[in-house]
Tab-separated table of C-alpha atoms and ligand atoms in Angstrom:
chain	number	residue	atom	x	y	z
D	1220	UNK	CA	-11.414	9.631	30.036
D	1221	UNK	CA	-12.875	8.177	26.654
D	1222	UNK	CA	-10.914	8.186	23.584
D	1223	UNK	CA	-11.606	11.089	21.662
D	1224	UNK	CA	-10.170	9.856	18.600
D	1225	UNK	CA	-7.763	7.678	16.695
D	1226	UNK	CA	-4.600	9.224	14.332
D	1227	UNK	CA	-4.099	7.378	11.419
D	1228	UNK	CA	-0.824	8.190	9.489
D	1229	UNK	CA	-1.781	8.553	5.888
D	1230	UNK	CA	0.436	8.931	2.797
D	1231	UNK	CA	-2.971	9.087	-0.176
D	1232	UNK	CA	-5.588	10.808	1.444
D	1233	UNK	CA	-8.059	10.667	-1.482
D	1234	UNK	CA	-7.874	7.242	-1.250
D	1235	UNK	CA	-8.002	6.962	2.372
D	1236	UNK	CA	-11.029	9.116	2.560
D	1237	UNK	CA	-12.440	6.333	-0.453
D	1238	UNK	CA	-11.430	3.536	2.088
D	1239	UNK	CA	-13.082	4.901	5.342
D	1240	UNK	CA	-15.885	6.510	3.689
D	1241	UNK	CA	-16.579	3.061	2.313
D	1242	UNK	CA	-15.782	0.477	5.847
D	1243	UNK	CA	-17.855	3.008	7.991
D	1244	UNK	CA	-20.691	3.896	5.389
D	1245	UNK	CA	-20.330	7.841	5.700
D	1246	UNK	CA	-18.442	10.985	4.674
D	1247	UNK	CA	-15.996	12.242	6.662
D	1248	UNK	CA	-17.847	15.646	8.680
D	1249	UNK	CA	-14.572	17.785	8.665
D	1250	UNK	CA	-11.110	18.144	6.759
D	1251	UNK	CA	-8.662	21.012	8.286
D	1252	UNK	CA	-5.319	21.923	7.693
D	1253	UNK	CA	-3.392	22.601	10.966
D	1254	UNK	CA	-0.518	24.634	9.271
D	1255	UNK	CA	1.676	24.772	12.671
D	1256	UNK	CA	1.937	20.788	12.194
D	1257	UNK	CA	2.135	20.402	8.474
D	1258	UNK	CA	-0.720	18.250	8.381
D	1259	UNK	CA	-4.416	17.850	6.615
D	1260	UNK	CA	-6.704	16.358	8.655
D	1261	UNK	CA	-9.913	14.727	7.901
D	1262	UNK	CA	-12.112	13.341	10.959
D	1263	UNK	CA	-15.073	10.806	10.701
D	1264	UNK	CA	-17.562	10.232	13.762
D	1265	UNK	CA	-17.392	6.781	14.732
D	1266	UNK	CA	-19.950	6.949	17.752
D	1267	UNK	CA	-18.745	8.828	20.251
D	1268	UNK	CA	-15.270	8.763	19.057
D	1269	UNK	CA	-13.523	9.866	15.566
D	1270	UNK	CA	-10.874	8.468	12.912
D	1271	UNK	CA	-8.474	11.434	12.405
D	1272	UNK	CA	-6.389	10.565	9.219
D	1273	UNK	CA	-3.718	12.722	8.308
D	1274	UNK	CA	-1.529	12.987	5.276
D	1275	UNK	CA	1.425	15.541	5.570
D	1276	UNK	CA	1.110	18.610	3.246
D	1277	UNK	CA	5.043	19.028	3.387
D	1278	UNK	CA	8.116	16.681	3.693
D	1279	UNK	CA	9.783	18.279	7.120
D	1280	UNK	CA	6.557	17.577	8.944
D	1281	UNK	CA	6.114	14.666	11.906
D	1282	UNK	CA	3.461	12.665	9.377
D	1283	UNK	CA	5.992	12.403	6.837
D	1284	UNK	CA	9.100	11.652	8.994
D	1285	UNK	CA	6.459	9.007	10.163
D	1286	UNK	CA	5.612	7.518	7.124
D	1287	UNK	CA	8.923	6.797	5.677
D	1288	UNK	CA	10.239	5.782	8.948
D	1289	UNK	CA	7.132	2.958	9.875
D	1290	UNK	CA	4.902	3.076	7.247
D	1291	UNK	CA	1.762	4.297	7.308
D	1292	UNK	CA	-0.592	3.406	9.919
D	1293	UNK	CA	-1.595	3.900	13.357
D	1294	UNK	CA	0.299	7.050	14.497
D	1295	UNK	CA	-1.205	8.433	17.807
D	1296	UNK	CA	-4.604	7.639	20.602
D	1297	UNK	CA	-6.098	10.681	21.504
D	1298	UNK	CA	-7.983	10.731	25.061
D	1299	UNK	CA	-10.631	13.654	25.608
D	1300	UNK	CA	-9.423	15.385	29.283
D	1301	UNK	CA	-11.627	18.127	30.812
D	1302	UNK	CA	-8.957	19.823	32.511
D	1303	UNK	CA	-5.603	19.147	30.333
D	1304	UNK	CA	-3.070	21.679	32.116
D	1305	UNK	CA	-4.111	19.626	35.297
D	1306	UNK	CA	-3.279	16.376	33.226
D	1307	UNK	CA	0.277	17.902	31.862
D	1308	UNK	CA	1.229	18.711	35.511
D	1309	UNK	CA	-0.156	15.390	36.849
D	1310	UNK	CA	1.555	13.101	34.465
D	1311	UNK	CA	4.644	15.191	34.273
D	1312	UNK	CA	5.204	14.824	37.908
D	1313	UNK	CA	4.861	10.971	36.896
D	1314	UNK	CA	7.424	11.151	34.996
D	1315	UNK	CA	6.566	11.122	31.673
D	1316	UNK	CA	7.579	12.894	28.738
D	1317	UNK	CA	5.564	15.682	27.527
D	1318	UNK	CA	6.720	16.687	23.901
D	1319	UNK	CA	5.157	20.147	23.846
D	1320	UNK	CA	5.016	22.370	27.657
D	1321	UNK	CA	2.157	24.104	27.125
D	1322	UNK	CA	-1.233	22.878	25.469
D	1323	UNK	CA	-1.238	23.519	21.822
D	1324	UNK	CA	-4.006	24.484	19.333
D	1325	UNK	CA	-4.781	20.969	17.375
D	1326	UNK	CA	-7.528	20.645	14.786
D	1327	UNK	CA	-11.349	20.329	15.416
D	1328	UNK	CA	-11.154	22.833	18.219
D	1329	UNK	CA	-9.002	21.634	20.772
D	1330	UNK	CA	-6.261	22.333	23.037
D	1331	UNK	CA	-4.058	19.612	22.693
D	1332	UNK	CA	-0.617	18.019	24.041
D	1333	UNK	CA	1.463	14.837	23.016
D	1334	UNK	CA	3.162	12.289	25.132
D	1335	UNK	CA	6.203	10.815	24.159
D	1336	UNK	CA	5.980	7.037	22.863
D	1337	UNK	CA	8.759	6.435	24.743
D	1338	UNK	CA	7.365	6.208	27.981
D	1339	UNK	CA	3.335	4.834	26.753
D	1340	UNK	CA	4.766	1.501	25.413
D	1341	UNK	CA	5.173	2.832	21.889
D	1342	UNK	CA	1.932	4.607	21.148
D	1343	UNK	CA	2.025	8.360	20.848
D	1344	UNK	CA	-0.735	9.596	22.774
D	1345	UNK	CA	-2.412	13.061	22.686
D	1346	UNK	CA	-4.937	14.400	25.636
D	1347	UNK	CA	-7.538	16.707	24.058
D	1348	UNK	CA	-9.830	19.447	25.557
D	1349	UNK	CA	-12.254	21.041	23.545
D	1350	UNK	CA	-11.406	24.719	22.998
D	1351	UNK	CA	-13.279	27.233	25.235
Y	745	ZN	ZN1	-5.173	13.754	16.848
């Protein structure tokens, strides 16, 4: 596993964009909106990993229930799997929570599931696997 990426809970993505663009000296290569979630995305390449900001583009959606409930900030780690129905099954058995069943389609081409925060110490984590 590496980490694929970090989520960063934004609430002004113009200015976040400003503030990234500026601390890692380069535009950001993609910005997506991933309708299903209620989210714009915009992802930098940080080495072999990626800053994912996100800004909600309505009020009902995760990022803004988020924001006004923490602030914004760091909202999820995303680790890149090869095989993530393998992972769901093996960490499920584990015991821990798995907020969607089935893989979901996530931004930047991936198939993509959350764990709940609840049982990861407080960090919403997401595996990844890049879209065949
Ligand atoms: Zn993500």
């Amino acid at each position: 596993m590496k980490i694929e990426h970090l989520g960063i809970a934004v609430s002004n993505l113009e200015q976040s964009i400003k503030a990234f663009s500026d601390l890692l000296g380069t535009s950001p290569y993609k910005t997506e909106v991933v309708e299903s979630e209620g989210v714009k995305t915009v992802f930098f390449q940080v080495g072999d990993s990626k800053i994912e900001l996100l800004e909600a583009t309505h009020e009902q959606s995760a990022i803004a229930k988020f924001i006004s409930k923490r602030g914004e900030g760091l909202h999820h780690v995303a680790f890149a799997v090869d095989h993530i129905e393998s992972e769901m099954e093996r960490l499920k058995s584990e015991g821990y929570t798995l907020i969607n069943e089935s893989p979901k389609e996530g931004a930047d081409q991936k198939l993509i599931c959350f764990i709940h925060p609840k049982s990861t110490g407080g960090i919403l984590i997401e595996l990844c696997q890049d879209r065949p």
